[in-house]
Coordinates of C-alpha atoms in Angstrom, one line a residue:
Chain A
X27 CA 299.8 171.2 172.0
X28 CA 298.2 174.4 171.8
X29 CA 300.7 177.4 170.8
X30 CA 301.2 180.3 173.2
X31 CA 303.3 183.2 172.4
X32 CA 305.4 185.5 174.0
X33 CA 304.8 189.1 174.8
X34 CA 301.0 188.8 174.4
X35 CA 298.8 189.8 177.3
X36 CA 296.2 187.1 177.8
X37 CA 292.9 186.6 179.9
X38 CA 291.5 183.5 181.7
X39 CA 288.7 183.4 179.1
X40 CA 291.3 182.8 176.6
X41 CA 291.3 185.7 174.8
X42 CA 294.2 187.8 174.0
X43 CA 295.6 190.9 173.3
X44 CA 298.4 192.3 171.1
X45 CA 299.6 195.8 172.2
X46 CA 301.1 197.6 169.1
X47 CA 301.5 201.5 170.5
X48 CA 298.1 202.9 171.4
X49 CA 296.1 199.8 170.2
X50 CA 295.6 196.5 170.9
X51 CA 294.7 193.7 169.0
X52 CA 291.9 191.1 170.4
X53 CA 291.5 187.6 169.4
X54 CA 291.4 184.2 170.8
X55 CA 293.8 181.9 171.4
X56 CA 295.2 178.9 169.9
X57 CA 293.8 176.7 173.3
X58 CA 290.7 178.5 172.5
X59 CA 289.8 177.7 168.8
X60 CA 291.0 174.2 169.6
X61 CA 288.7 173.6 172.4
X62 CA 285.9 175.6 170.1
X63 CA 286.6 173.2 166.6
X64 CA 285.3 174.4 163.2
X65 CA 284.5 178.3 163.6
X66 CA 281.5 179.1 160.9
X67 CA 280.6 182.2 162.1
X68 CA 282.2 185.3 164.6
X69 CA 279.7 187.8 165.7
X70 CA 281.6 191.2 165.4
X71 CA 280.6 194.4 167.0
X72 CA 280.6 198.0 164.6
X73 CA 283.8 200.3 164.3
X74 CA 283.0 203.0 166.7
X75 CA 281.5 200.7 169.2
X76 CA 283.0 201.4 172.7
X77 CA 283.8 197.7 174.5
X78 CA 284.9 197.6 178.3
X79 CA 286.6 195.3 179.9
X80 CA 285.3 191.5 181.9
X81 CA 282.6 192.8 179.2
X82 CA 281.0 190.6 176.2
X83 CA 281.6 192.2 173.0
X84 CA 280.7 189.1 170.2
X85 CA 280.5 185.7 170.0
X86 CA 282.8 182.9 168.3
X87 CA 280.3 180.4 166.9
X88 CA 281.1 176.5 166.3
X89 CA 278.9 174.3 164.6
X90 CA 276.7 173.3 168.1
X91 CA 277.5 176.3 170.1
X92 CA 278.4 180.0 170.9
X93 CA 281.0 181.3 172.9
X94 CA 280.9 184.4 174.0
X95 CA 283.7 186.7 173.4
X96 CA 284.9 188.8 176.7
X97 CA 286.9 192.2 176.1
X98 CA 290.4 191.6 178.1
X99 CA 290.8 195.9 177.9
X100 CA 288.0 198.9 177.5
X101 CA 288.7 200.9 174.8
X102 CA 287.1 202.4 171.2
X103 CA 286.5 199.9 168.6
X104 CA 288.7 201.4 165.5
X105 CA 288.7 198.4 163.4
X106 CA 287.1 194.8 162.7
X107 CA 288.6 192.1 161.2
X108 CA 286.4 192.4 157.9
X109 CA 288.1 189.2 156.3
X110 CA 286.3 186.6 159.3
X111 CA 282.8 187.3 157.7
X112 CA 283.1 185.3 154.6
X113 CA 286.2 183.1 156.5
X114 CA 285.7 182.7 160.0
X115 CA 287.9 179.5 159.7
X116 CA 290.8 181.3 159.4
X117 CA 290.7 181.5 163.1
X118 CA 291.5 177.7 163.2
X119 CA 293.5 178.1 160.6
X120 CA 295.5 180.8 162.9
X121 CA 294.3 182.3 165.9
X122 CA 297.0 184.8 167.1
X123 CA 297.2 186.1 163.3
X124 CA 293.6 186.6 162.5
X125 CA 292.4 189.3 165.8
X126 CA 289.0 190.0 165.9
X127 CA 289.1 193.5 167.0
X128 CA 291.3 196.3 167.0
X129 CA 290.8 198.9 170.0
X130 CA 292.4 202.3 171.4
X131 CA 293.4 201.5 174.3
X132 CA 291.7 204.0 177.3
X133 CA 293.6 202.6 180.3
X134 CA 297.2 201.3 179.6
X135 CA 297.0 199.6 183.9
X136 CA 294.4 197.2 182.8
X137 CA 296.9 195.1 180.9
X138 CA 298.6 194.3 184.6
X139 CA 295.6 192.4 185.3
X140 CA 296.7 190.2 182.2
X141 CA 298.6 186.8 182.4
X142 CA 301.6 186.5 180.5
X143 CA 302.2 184.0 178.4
X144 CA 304.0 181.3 180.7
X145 CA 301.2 181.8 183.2
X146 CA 298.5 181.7 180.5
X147 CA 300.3 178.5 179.0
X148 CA 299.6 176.8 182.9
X149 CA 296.2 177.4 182.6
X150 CA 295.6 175.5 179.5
X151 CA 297.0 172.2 181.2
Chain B
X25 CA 270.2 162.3 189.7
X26 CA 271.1 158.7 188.5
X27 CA 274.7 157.3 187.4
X28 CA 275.7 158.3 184.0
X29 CA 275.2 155.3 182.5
X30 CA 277.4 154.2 179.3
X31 CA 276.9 152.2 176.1
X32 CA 278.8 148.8 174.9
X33 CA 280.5 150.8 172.8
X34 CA 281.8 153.0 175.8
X35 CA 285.4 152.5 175.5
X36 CA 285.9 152.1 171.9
X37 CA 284.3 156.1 171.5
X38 CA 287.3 156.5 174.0
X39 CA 290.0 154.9 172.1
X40 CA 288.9 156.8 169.2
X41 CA 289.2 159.6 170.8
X42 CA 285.7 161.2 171.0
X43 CA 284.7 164.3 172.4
X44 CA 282.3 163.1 175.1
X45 CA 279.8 164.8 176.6
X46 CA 276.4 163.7 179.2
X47 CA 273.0 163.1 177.0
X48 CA 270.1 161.6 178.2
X49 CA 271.7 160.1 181.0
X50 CA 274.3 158.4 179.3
X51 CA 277.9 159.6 178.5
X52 CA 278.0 159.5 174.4
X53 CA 280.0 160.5 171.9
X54 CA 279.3 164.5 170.4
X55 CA 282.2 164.3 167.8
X56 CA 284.8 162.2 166.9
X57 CA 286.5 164.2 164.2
X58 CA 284.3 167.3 164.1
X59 CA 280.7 167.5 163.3
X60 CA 281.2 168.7 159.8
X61 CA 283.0 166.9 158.8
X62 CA 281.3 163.5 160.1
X63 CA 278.0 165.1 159.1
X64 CA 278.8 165.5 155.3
X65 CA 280.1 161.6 155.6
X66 CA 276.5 160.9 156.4
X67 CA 275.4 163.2 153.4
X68 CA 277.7 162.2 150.6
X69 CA 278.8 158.4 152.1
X70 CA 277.8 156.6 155.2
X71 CA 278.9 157.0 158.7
X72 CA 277.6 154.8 161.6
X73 CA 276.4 156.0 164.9
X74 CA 276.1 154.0 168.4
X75 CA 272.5 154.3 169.8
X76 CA 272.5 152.1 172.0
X77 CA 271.2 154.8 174.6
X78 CA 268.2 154.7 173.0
X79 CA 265.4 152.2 175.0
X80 CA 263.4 149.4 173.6
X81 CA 260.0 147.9 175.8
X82 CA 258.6 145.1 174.8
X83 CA 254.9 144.7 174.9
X84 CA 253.4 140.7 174.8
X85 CA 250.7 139.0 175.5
X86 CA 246.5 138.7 174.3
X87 CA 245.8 142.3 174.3
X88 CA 248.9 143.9 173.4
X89 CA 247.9 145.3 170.2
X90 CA 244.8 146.8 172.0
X91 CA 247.3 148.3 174.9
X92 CA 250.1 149.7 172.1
X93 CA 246.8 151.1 170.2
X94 CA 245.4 152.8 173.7
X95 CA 249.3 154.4 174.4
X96 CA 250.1 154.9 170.9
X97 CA 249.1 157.8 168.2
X98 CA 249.7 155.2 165.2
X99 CA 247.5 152.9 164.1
X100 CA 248.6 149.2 164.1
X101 CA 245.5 147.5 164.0
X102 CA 246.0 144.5 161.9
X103 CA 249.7 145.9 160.5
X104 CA 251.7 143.1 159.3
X105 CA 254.9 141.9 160.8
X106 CA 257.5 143.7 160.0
X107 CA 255.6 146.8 160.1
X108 CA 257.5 149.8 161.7
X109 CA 255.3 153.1 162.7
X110 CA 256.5 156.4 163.7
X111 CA 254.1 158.6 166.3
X112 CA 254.0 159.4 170.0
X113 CA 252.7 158.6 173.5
X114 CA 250.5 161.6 174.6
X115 CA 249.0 162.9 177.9
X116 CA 245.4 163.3 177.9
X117 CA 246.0 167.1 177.6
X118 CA 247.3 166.4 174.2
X119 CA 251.1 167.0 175.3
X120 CA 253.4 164.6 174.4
X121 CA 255.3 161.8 176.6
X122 CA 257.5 160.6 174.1
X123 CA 258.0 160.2 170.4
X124 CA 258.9 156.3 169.3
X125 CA 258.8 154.1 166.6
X126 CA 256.9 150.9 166.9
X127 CA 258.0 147.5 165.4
X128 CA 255.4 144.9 165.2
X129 CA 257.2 141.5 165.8
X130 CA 254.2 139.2 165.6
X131 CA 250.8 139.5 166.7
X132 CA 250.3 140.7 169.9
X133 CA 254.2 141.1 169.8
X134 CA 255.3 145.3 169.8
X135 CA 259.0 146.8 170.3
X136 CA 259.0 150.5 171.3
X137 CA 261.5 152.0 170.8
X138 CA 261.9 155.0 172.9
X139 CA 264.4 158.5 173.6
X140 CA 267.3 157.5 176.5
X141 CA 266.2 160.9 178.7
X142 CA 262.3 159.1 178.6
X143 CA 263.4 155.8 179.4
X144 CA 262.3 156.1 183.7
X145 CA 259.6 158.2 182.5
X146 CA 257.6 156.2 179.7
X147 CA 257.8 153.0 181.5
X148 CA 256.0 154.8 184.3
X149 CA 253.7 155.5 182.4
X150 CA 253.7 152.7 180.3
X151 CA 253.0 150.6 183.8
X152 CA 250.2 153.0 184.5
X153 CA 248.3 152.8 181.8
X154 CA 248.8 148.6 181.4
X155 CA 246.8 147.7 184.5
X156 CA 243.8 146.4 182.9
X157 CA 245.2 145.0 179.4
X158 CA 246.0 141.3 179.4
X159 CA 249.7 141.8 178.2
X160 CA 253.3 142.5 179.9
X161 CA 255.5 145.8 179.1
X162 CA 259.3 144.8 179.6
X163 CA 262.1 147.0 179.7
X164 CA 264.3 145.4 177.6
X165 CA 266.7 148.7 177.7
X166 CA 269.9 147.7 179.1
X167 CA 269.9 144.2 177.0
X168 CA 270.1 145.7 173.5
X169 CA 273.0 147.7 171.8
X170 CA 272.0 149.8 168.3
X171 CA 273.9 151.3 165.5
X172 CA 272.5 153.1 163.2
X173 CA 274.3 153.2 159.6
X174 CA 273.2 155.7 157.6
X175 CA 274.2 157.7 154.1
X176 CA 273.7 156.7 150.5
X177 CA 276.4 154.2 150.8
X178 CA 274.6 152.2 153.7
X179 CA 272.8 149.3 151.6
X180 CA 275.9 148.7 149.9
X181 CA 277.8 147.7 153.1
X182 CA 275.2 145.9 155.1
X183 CA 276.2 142.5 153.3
X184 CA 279.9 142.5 152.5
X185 CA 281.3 144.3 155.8
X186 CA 278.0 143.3 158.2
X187 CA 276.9 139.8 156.2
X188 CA 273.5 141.1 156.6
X189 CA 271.3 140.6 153.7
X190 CA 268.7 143.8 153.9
X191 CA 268.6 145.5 150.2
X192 CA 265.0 144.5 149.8
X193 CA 263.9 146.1 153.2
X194 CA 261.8 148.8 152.5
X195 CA 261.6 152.2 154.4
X196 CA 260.0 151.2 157.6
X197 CA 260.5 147.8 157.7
X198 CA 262.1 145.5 159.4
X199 CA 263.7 142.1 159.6
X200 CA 265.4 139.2 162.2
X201 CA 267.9 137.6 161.4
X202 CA 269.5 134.7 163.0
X203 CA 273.5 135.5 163.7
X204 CA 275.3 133.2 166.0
X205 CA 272.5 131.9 168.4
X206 CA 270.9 135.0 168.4
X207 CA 268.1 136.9 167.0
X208 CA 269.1 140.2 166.0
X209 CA 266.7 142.9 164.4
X210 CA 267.7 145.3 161.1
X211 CA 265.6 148.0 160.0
X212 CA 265.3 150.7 157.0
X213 CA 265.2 153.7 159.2
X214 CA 266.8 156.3 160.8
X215 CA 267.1 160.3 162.0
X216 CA 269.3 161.4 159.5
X217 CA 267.2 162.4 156.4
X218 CA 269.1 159.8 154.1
X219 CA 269.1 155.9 153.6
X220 CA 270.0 153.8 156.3
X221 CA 269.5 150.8 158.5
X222 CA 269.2 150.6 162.7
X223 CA 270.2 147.6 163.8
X224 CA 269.7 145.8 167.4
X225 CA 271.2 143.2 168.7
X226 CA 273.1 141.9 171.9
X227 CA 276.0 144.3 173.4
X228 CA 279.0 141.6 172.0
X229 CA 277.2 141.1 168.5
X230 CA 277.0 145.4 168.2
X231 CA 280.5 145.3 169.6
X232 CA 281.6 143.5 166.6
X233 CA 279.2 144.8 164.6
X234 CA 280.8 148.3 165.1
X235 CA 284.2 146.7 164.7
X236 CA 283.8 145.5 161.3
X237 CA 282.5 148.6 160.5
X238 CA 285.5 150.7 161.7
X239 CA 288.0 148.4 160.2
X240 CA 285.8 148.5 156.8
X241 CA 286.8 152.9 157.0
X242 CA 282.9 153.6 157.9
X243 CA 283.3 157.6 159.6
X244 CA 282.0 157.0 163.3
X245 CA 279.4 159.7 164.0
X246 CA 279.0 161.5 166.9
X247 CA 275.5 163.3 168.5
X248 CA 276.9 166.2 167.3
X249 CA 275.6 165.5 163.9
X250 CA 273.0 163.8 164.8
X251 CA 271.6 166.6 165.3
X252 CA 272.8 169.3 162.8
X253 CA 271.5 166.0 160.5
X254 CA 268.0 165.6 161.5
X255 CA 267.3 169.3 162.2
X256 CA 268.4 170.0 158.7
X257 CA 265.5 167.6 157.4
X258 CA 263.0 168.7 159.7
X259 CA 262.6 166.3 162.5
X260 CA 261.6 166.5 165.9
X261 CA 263.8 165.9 169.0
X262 CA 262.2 164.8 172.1
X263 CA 262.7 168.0 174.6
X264 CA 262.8 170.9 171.8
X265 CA 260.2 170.4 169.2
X266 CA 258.0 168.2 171.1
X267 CA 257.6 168.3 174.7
X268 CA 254.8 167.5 177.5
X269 CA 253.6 171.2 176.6
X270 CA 254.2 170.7 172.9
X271 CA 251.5 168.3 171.2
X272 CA 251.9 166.9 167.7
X273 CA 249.8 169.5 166.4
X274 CA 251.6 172.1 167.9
X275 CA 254.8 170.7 166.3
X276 CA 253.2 170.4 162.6
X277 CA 252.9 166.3 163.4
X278 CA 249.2 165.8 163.2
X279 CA 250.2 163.2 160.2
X280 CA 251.3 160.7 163.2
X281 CA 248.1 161.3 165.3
X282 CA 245.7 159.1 163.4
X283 CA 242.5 160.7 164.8
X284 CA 240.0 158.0 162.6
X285 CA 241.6 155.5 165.6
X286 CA 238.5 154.9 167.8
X287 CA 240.3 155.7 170.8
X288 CA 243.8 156.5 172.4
X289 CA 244.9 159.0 175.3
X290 CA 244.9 161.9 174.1
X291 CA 242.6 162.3 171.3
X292 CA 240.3 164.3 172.0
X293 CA 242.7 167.1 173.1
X294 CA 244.4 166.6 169.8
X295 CA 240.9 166.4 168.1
X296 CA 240.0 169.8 170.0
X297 CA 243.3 171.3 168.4
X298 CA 242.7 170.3 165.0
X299 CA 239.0 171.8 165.1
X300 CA 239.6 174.9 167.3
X301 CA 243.2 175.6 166.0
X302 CA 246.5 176.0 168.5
X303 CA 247.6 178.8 170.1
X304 CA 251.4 177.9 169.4
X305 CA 253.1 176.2 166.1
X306 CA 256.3 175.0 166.0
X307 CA 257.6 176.3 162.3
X308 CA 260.9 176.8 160.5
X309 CA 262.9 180.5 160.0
X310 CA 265.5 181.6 157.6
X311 CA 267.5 184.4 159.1
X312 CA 267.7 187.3 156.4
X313 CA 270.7 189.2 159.2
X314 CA 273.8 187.8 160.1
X315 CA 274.3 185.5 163.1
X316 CA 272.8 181.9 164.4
X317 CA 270.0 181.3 166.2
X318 CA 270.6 179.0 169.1
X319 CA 268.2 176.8 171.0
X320 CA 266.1 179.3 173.4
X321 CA 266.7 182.4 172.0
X322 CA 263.9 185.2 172.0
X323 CA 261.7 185.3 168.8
X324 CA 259.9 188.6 168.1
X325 CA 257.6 190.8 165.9
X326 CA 259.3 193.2 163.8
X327 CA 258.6 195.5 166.5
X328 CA 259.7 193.6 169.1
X329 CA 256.7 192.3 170.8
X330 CA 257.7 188.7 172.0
X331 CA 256.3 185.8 170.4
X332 CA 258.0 182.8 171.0
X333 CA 261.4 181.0 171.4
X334 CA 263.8 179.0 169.2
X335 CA 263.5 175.1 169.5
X336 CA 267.0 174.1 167.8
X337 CA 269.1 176.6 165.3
X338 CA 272.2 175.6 163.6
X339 CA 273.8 177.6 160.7
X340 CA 272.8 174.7 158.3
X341 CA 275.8 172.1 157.1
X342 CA 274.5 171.5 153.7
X343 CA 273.2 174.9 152.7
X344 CA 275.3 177.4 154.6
X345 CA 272.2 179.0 155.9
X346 CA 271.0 180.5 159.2
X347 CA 267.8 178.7 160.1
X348 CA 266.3 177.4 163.2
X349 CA 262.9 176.1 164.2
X350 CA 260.9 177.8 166.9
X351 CA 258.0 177.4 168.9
X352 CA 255.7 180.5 168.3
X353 CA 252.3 182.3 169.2
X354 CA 250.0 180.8 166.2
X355 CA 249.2 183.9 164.7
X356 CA 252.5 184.4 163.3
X357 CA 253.4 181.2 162.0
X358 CA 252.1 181.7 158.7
X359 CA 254.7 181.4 155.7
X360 CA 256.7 184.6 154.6
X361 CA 255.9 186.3 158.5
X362 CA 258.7 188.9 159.0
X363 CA 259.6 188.1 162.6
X364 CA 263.2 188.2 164.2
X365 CA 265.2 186.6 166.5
X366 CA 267.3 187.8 169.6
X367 CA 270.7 187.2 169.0
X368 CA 273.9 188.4 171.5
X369 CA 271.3 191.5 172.4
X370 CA 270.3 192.4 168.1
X371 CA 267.4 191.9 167.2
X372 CA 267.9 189.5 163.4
X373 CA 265.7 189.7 161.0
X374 CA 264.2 186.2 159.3
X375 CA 261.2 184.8 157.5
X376 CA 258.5 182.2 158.1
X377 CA 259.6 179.5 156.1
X378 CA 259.4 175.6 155.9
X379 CA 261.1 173.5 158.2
X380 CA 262.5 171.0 155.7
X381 CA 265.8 173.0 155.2
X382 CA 266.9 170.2 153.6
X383 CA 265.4 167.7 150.9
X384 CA 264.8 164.4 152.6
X385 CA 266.5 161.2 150.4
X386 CA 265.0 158.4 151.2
X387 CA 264.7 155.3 149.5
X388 CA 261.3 153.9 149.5

């Protein structure tokens, strides 16, 4: 069974965020990299980049394909997660742990289009 | 469309628990485990695969090796039995129908074996171009089942777990053997890069085949790395490097168009190629950038005139690098080019390279 946790915002695409003050963390989730298998490569954008939300900002790459990666929140990119270059398996390894992006969050009411985690846990049945 | 059709082996992918997806009209296996895994099995051990999608025809009667010679790139004049030759079916333009091995099973006696997504499509136009020739074409498709085992470990395991004695086969041969009132057929071939034997027999003798094999701990292998396996050596798929607007030339293939042949449909538009050159060329390119080129991504000049697409692109298994092979406009397909790819909107640099990203290993 695929893990879901609580007090994570989450998006149909199966990505999710993790709101520490202003920022929020982006990654995928657990459903996600197990539906994906073997990630070998994540396709990050550049601290400073701007990424808006229902938007593309990367791609998490298996062996046969990419998936693109869809922004749950707008916002300023103010971090990457520097460690998936060289180990973009750590994302099997542990989804909710290893983010993919950290933003500033510009609007705070896009989160209330989010699921929470027992709605987001119905979807992946 | 057509029903999705299965294999014999439909339900034991299922109890396995494969990862199942639709391919040339059938509903086959992608992975099992995952492809990485299954395709370093293939590299390092053995793994076995079920291609049973793929088609066989076969071609009888007094002028059959006059027909298979008229359809065929390959030469088989006079070949002995047990003679297997790679090449193509072309249209007269010099685009290609299908790509196929053919086994000669005794004179005037051919197998083709043919791609499952051609099957409706080359026995078309195998039926069209037959009227005339003294000899029958029979799809024989839905009668046979295939596996094809295939690693450096294969020969070892044809005779304990299989009880088939095939170590002196050499590469592109082939040989019948006669298992329990039938006839089956074992060759030294395969789309994996490595050693390995196909073998085709009768759905229940695969089905046990495959069994033994399983129970024996052989890795089941999925399309998945079929793919990633015979990209990685440079080898064509039907429907990305070759196509009915992609000739053999275009695809770097002209050694499987024997153009001293007196005659066969479409030589002279091969012919014409190899004299006047090709406007497009199907080569190999090692990304310099980050990310993975993907089947029909964008390829383009440095500054950023477009020049052609990519065919298949995998971040490679065995070397751990970003390569792909793409179908481009002939006057950049020389060695070293600087050209890049279009991936996720950047434009990624890469280089002209070889498409054998991998060393072949063979035994021959």
């Amino acid at each position: 069974m695929a893990k879901v946790i609580d007090g994570l915002y989450y998006a149909e695409s199966h990505e999710f965020v993790r709101v520490e003050g202003e920022f929020g963390y982006i990654g995928i989730t657990d459903y996600a990299q197990g539906q994906l298998g073997s990630v070998v490569y994540v396709d990050m954008p550049e601290e400073g980049d701007e990424v808006s939300a229902g938007e593309d900002f990367g791609a998490v790459e298996s062996v046969k394909a990419a998936s693109d990666l869809i922004s749950p929140v707008s916002g300023e990119v103010v971090e990457v997660n520097e460690a998936l270059e060289d180990e973009p398996e750590l994302i099997n390894k542990d989804a909710f742990e290893n983010w993919i992006i950290k933003v500033r969050l510009s609007d705070n009411a896009e989160l209330d289009a989010l699921l929470d985690a027992a709605a987001y846990e119905a979807i992946c049945k | 469309m057509s029903e999705t059709k299965v294999t014999c082996l439909h339900d034991r992918h299922i109890q396995l628990g494969a990862m199942m997806v639709p391919f040339g009209g059938f509903d086959m296996p992608l992975q099992y485990k995952d492809i990485t895994t299954e395709h370093n099995a293939v590299r390092q051990h053995v793994g076995v695969f079920d291609v049973s999608h793929m088609g066989e025809v076969r071609v009888t009667g007094p002028e059959a090796e006059r027909f298979v010679q008229h359809i065929f790139t390959g030469d088989v004049a006079g070949a002995e039995v047990g003679k297997i030759f790679y090449g193509m079916m072309l249209y007269p333009h010099g685009g290609t129908v299908d790509d196929l091995l053919v086994y000669k099973m005794g004179e005037n006696d051919f197998l083709l074996v043919i791609n499952a997504a051609n099957i409706d499509k080359d026995n078309a136009w195998i039926q069209e171009n037959i009227k005339g020739f003294d000899c029958v074409a029979d799809n024989q498709s839905d009668s046979y089942g295939q596996l094809a085992i295939q690693g450096p470990e294969a020969e070892a395991l044809m005779q304990p777990v299989l009880g088939l004695e095939c170590a002196e086969l050499a590469f592109y041969t082939f040989k019948t053997i006669d298992v329990a009132g039938e006839t089956i057929i074992v060759s030294r071939t395969g789309y994996t890069g490595e050693d390995g034997f196909e073998v085709y027999g009768s759905h229940s003798y695969i089905q046990a085949a495959w069994d033994k094999l399983i129970a024996a701990g052989v890795q089941p292998c999925g399309l998945g790395c079929r793919d990633t396996l015979r990209f990685e050596v440079g080898l064509p798929l039907y429907g990305d490097e070759l196509t009915d607007e992609i000739s053999p030339v275009m695809a770097a293939l002209s050694m499987f168009v024997k153009l001293d042949k007196p005659e066969f449909i479409g030589k002279e538009a091969c012919a014409e190629q190899k004299a006047n050159g090709i406007s497009k060329k199907i080569v190999g390119i090692e990304l310099q950038d980050k990310g993975i080129p993907r089947h029909g991504y964008t390829v383009c000049t440095l500054d950023g005139q477009e020049i052609g697409y990519v065919t298949t692109g995998y971040k490679s298994i065995c070397t751990g690098k970003s390569v792909c092979m793409a179908l481009v406009d002939f006057a950049h397909s020389k060695l070293d080019t600087e050209v890049c790819v279009m991936i996720h909107g950047k434009a990624r640099k890469g280089i002209v390279c070889k498409k054998r990203f991998y060393q072949k290993s063979y035994k021959k």
